[in-house]
Coordinates of N, CA and C in Angstrom, one line a residue:
M1 N 0.8 -1.4 0.1 CA -0.2 -0.1 -0.2 C 0.7 1.3 0.0
I2 N 0.7 2.6 -0.9 CA 1.0 3.5 -0.6 C 0.8 4.4 0.5
K3 N 1.7 4.8 0.8 CA 1.1 5.5 2.1 C 0.9 7.1 1.1
K4 N 0.0 7.7 1.9 CA -0.1 9.1 1.7 C 1.3 10.1 2.1
H5 N 1.4 11.2 1.3 CA 2.7 11.9 1.4 C 1.7 13.3 1.8
I6 N 2.2 13.9 3.2 CA 1.6 15.2 3.7 C 2.9 16.2 3.8
L7 N 2.2 17.3 3.4 CA 3.4 18.6 3.5 C 2.9 19.7 4.7
V8 N 3.8 19.6 6.0 CA 3.7 20.3 7.0 C 4.2 21.5 6.7
V9 N 3.6 22.7 7.2 CA 3.7 23.8 7.3 C 3.3 24.8 8.2
D10 N 4.5 25.0 9.1 CA 4.4 25.6 10.1 C 6.1 26.2 10.3
D11 N 5.5 27.5 10.8 CA 6.5 28.3 11.7 C 7.3 27.6 12.7
E12 N 6.9 27.1 14.0 CA 7.1 26.7 15.2 C 8.0 25.0 14.5
P13 N 9.3 25.1 14.9 CA 10.3 24.3 14.3 C 9.8 22.7 15.6
M14 N 9.5 22.9 17.0 CA 9.4 21.3 17.8 C 7.3 21.2 17.6
L15 N 6.7 22.1 16.6 CA 5.7 21.4 16.3 C 5.6 21.2 15.0
R16 N 6.6 21.3 14.1 CA 6.8 20.4 12.8 C 7.2 19.1 13.3
K17 N 8.1 18.5 14.2 CA 8.5 17.4 14.8 C 7.8 16.8 15.4
L18 N 6.7 17.7 16.0 CA 5.7 17.0 16.6 C 4.8 16.3 15.4
Y19 N 4.6 17.0 14.9 CA 3.3 16.6 13.7 C 3.9 15.6 12.5
Q20 N 5.0 15.7 12.3 CA 5.5 14.1 11.7 C 5.9 13.7 12.6
A21 N 5.8 13.3 13.6 CA 6.4 12.1 14.4 C 4.8 11.4 14.7
L22 N 3.9 12.5 14.9 CA 2.8 11.7 14.5 C 1.8 11.0 13.4
L23 N 2.5 12.2 12.5 CA 2.1 11.4 10.9 C 3.0 9.9 10.7
V24 N 4.1 9.2 10.9 CA 4.4 8.6 10.6 C 3.9 7.8 11.7
N25 N 3.7 7.7 13.2 CA 2.8 7.2 13.7 C 1.7 6.3 13.1
Y26 N 1.1 7.5 12.3 CA 0.0 7.4 11.7 C -0.2 6.8 10.6
G27 N 0.5 6.2 10.1 CA 1.0 5.9 8.8 C 1.2 6.5 7.2
Y28 N 1.6 7.7 7.4 CA 1.7 8.8 6.1 C 3.3 9.1 6.3
T29 N 3.4 9.2 4.8 CA 5.1 10.4 5.1 C 4.8 11.6 4.8
S30 N 6.4 12.5 5.2 CA 5.7 14.0 5.5 C 7.0 14.8 5.0
E31 N 7.1 16.0 4.5 CA 8.0 16.5 4.1 C 7.5 18.0 5.1
I32 N 8.3 18.9 5.7 CA 8.0 20.1 6.3 C 8.2 21.5 5.8
A33 N 8.2 22.6 5.7 CA 7.7 23.7 5.2 C 8.0 24.5 6.4
E34 N 8.7 25.6 6.7 CA 9.2 26.4 7.5 C 8.2 27.9 7.7
N35 N 8.0 28.4 6.6 CA 6.7 29.4 6.0 C 6.0 28.9 4.7
G36 N 5.2 30.0 4.2 CA 4.2 30.0 2.9 C 5.3 29.4 1.7
E37 N 6.5 30.3 1.5 CA 7.5 30.1 0.4 C 8.0 29.0 0.4
D38 N 8.5 28.8 1.0 CA 9.1 27.5 1.4 C 8.0 26.2 0.7
A39 N 7.1 26.1 1.4 CA 6.0 25.5 1.4 C 5.7 25.3 -0.4
W40 N 5.4 26.7 -0.8 CA 4.9 27.1 -2.0 C 6.4 26.5 -3.2
T41 N 7.7 26.2 -2.8 CA 8.6 26.0 -3.6 C 8.1 24.0 -3.5
K42 N 8.5 23.6 -2.3 CA 8.0 22.2 -2.2 C 6.7 21.9 -3.1
L43 N 5.7 22.8 -3.1 CA 4.1 22.0 -4.1 C 4.6 21.9 -5.2
G44 N 5.5 22.4 -5.7 CA 5.8 22.8 -7.1 C 6.8 21.3 -7.5
Q45 N 7.5 20.9 -6.4 CA 8.6 19.8 -6.8 C 8.0 18.5 -6.5
A46 N 7.0 18.1 -5.9 CA 6.7 16.9 -5.5 C 5.0 16.8 -5.2
D47 N 4.5 15.9 -5.1 CA 2.7 15.2 -5.4 C 3.1 15.1 -3.4
Y48 N 1.5 16.2 -3.3 CA 1.2 15.8 -2.2 C 0.1 15.2 -2.0
D49 N -0.5 14.0 -0.9 CA -2.1 14.2 -0.8 C -2.5 15.2 -0.2
G50 N -2.0 16.0 0.6 CA -2.6 16.9 1.6 C -1.5 17.9 2.2
V51 N -2.3 18.6 2.9 CA -1.0 19.9 3.7 C -1.9 20.0 4.7
L52 N -1.3 20.1 6.1 CA -0.9 20.3 7.2 C -0.7 21.6 7.6
L53 N -1.5 22.8 7.7 CA -1.0 24.7 7.2 C -1.4 25.1 9.3
D54 N -0.6 25.2 9.2 CA -1.0 26.5 10.5 C -1.5 27.6 10.0
Y55 N -2.4 28.2 10.8 CA -2.9 29.8 10.5 C -2.2 30.7 10.8
Q56 N -1.3 30.8 11.9 CA -0.5 32.3 12.3 C 1.2 31.7 12.1
M57 N 1.5 32.1 11.2 CA 3.0 32.3 10.9 C 3.4 33.5 10.1
Q58 N 5.3 33.3 10.5 CA 5.5 34.5 10.2 C 5.4 34.8 8.7
G59 N 5.5 36.2 8.1 CA 5.3 36.5 6.6 C 3.6 35.9 6.5
I60 N 4.0 35.2 5.2 CA 2.3 34.9 4.8 C 1.8 33.9 5.8
N61 N 0.4 34.5 6.5 CA -0.6 34.0 7.1 C -0.8 32.4 6.5
G62 N -1.4 31.8 7.3 CA -1.7 30.2 7.1 C -2.9 30.6 6.0
L63 N -4.5 31.5 6.2 CA -4.8 31.8 5.5 C -5.1 31.9 3.8
T64 N -4.0 33.4 3.7 CA -3.4 34.0 2.5 C -3.2 32.7 2.1
F65 N -2.0 31.9 2.6 CA -1.2 30.7 2.0 C -2.2 29.7 0.8
L66 N -3.6 29.4 2.3 CA -4.5 28.6 1.6 C -5.3 28.7 0.5
Q67 N -5.6 30.3 0.2 CA -6.4 31.1 -0.7 C -4.8 30.5 -2.2
R68 N -3.9 30.9 -2.0 CA -2.7 30.4 -2.9 C -2.4 29.4 -3.3
I69 N -2.9 28.5 -2.1 CA -3.2 27.3 -2.6 C -4.0 26.3 -3.5
K70 N -5.5 27.2 -3.0 CA -6.4 26.5 -3.6 C -6.8 27.2 -5.3
Q71 N -5.9 28.0 -5.6 CA -5.8 28.7 -6.8 C -5.1 27.5 -7.7
Q72 N -4.2 27.0 -7.2 CA -3.1 26.5 -8.0 C -3.3 25.0 -8.0
Y73 N -4.0 24.6 -7.2 CA -4.2 23.3 -6.3 C -5.0 22.7 -6.2
P74 N -6.9 23.0 -6.8 CA -7.8 23.3 -5.8 C -8.8 21.9 -5.2
F75 N -7.8 20.5 -5.5 CA -8.3 19.8 -5.2 C -7.7 18.8 -4.0
L76 N -6.7 19.9 -3.8 CA -5.2 19.3 -2.8 C -6.1 19.7 -1.3
P77 N -6.6 18.5 -0.6 CA -6.9 18.7 1.0 C -6.3 19.5 1.9
V78 N -6.6 20.2 2.5 CA -6.0 21.3 3.3 C -6.5 21.5 4.6
L79 N -5.8 20.8 5.8 CA -6.4 20.9 7.2 C -5.9 21.9 8.0
M80 N -6.6 22.7 8.0 CA -5.8 24.4 9.0 C -5.8 24.0 10.5
I81 N -4.6 24.1 11.1 CA -4.8 24.1 12.5 C -4.3 25.3 13.1
T82 N -4.8 25.6 13.9 CA -4.8 27.1 14.7 C -5.2 27.0 16.3
G83 N -4.3 27.9 17.1 CA -4.4 28.6 18.2 C -5.4 29.0 18.8
H84 N -6.3 29.9 17.8 CA -7.6 30.7 18.2 C -8.6 29.8 18.0
T85 N -9.3 30.3 19.2 CA -10.4 29.7 18.7 C -11.9 30.8 18.5
D86 N -11.3 31.6 17.9 CA -12.1 32.3 17.3 C -13.4 31.7 16.2
E87 N -14.0 31.4 16.4 CA -15.1 30.8 15.3 C -15.1 31.2 13.8
Q88 N -14.7 32.8 13.7 CA -14.6 33.8 12.6 C -13.3 33.0 11.6
I89 N -12.6 32.6 12.5 CA -11.4 32.2 11.8 C -11.2 30.6 11.2
R90 N -12.2 29.8 12.1 CA -12.5 28.4 11.3 C -13.5 28.9 10.2
S91 N -14.3 29.5 10.2 CA -15.3 30.4 8.8 C -14.6 30.1 7.7
K92 N -13.5 31.3 8.0 CA -13.1 32.0 6.9 C -12.1 30.9 5.9
A93 N -11.3 30.0 6.9 CA -10.6 29.1 6.5 C -11.6 27.7 5.7
L94 N -12.6 27.3 6.4 CA -13.4 27.2 5.2 C -14.1 27.4 4.0
K95 N -14.8 28.6 4.8 CA -14.7 29.2 2.8 C -13.5 29.2 2.1
A96 N -12.6 29.6 2.8 CA -11.2 29.5 1.6 C -11.0 28.4 1.1
G97 N -11.2 27.1 1.7 CA -11.0 25.9 1.5 C -10.6 25.0 2.0
A98 N -10.2 24.9 2.9 CA -9.7 23.8 3.9 C -10.6 23.1 3.5
R99 N -10.5 21.7 4.3 CA -11.4 20.5 4.3 C -11.8 20.7 6.2
A100 N -11.1 21.4 6.6 CA -11.2 20.6 8.3 C -10.5 22.2 8.9
C101 N -10.6 22.4 10.1 CA -10.0 23.4 10.9 C -9.9 22.5 12.4
L102 N -8.4 22.4 12.5 CA -8.3 21.8 14.1 C -7.9 22.8 15.3
Y103 N -8.3 23.2 16.1 CA -7.9 24.0 17.3 C -6.9 23.3 18.4
K104 N -5.8 24.1 18.5 CA -4.5 23.5 19.3 C -5.4 24.0 20.7
P105 N -4.4 23.6 21.6 CA -4.2 21.8 21.9 C -5.6 21.0 21.4
F106 N -5.6 19.8 20.9 CA -6.0 19.0 20.3 C -5.4 17.4 21.0
A107 N -6.1 16.6 21.1 CA -5.5 15.1 21.5 C -5.3 14.3 20.4
C108 N -4.5 13.5 20.6 CA -3.7 13.2 19.5 C -4.4 12.1 18.5
K109 N -5.7 11.5 19.0 CA -6.6 10.4 18.4 C -7.9 11.7 17.7
K110 N -8.2 12.6 18.0 CA -8.8 13.7 17.5 C -8.1 14.2 16.4
F111 N -6.8 14.6 16.4 CA -6.0 15.2 15.1 C -5.6 13.9 13.7
E112 N -5.7 12.4 15.1 CA -5.7 11.4 13.2 C -7.4 11.2 12.9
Q113 N -7.6 11.4 13.4 CA -9.5 11.3 13.1 C -9.5 12.7 11.8
V114 N -9.6 14.0 12.3 CA -9.7 14.7 11.5 C -8.9 14.6 9.9
L115 N -7.6 14.3 10.6 CA -6.6 13.9 9.1 C -7.4 13.0 8.1
S116 N -7.4 12.1 8.6 CA -8.1 10.9 7.8 C -9.2 11.5 7.1
R117 N -9.5 11.9 7.9 CA -11.1 12.4 6.9 C -11.0 13.6 6.2
T118 N -9.7 13.9 6.3 CA -9.1 15.5 5.5 C -8.9 15.1 4.1
V119 N -7.9 13.8 4.5 CA -7.0 13.5 3.3 C -7.5 12.2 2.7
G120 N -8.5 11.6 3.1 CA -9.3 10.4 2.7 C -8.1 9.4 3.6
T121 N -8.7 7.9 2.9 CA -7.5 6.3 2.7 C -6.9 6.7 1.9
T122 N -7.0 6.2 0.5 CA -6.6 6.2 -0.7 C -5.5 7.2 -1.1
P123 N -4.6 7.0 -1.5 CA -3.5 8.5 -2.1 C -4.1 9.0 -3.1
L124 N -4.2 10.2 -3.1 CA -4.9 11.0 -4.1 C -4.4 10.8 -5.6
K125 N -2.7 10.5 -5.6 CA -2.5 10.1 -7.1 C -2.8 8.8 -7.4
A126 N -3.3 7.9 -6.6 CA -3.6 6.2 -6.9 C -5.5 6.9 -7.6
V127 N -6.2 7.4 -6.4 CA -7.8 8.3 -6.8 C -7.8 8.6 -8.5
L128 N -6.6 9.9 -8.8 CA -6.6 10.2 -10.0 C -5.7 9.3 -11.2
S129 N -5.2 8.3 -11.1 CA -4.6 7.5 -11.8 C -5.6 6.7 -12.4
E130 N -6.7 5.7 -11.4 CA -7.6 5.0 -11.1 C -9.1 5.9 -11.8
H131 N -8.7 6.8 -11.9 CA -9.8 7.3 -12.8 C -9.7 8.1 -13.8
V132 N -8.1 8.1 -13.8 CA -8.2 8.6 -16.0 C -8.0 6.9 -16.3
A133 N -7.2 6.2 -15.9 CA -7.5 4.7 -16.4 C -8.9 4.1 -16.6
S134 N -9.9 4.6 -16.3 CA -11.3 3.9 -16.3 C -11.8 4.8 -17.5
L135 N -11.2 5.8 -17.7 CA -12.4 7.1 -19.1 C -12.3 5.6 -20.4

């Protein structure tokens, strides 16, 4: 079985390591980006099955970066993570195209459930290649 490949975008080094460890534990592969520009470069260089995106980062914020992702990669699933419990932030993220918005701090089990629902269980590349082959 091909593992899903997730891009983790967060400006906090400890959180990037935590997310990567959780992803490995749940059977995903991942790459990390410390800001929007780094993430944009990585999106252009590899295929990802989803993006784990922090809302508040140095430079370009997560909401602005989400809008940029959706313009270029409209079907790429994005899970927004935020420490702000303001319902307006969640609403804005979902309107901008995030499939889910998770508030920090969160239980690891909740993270796994939301991530699984966000990116599904079958790698996006496999779904697309199966769909194209069946045409």
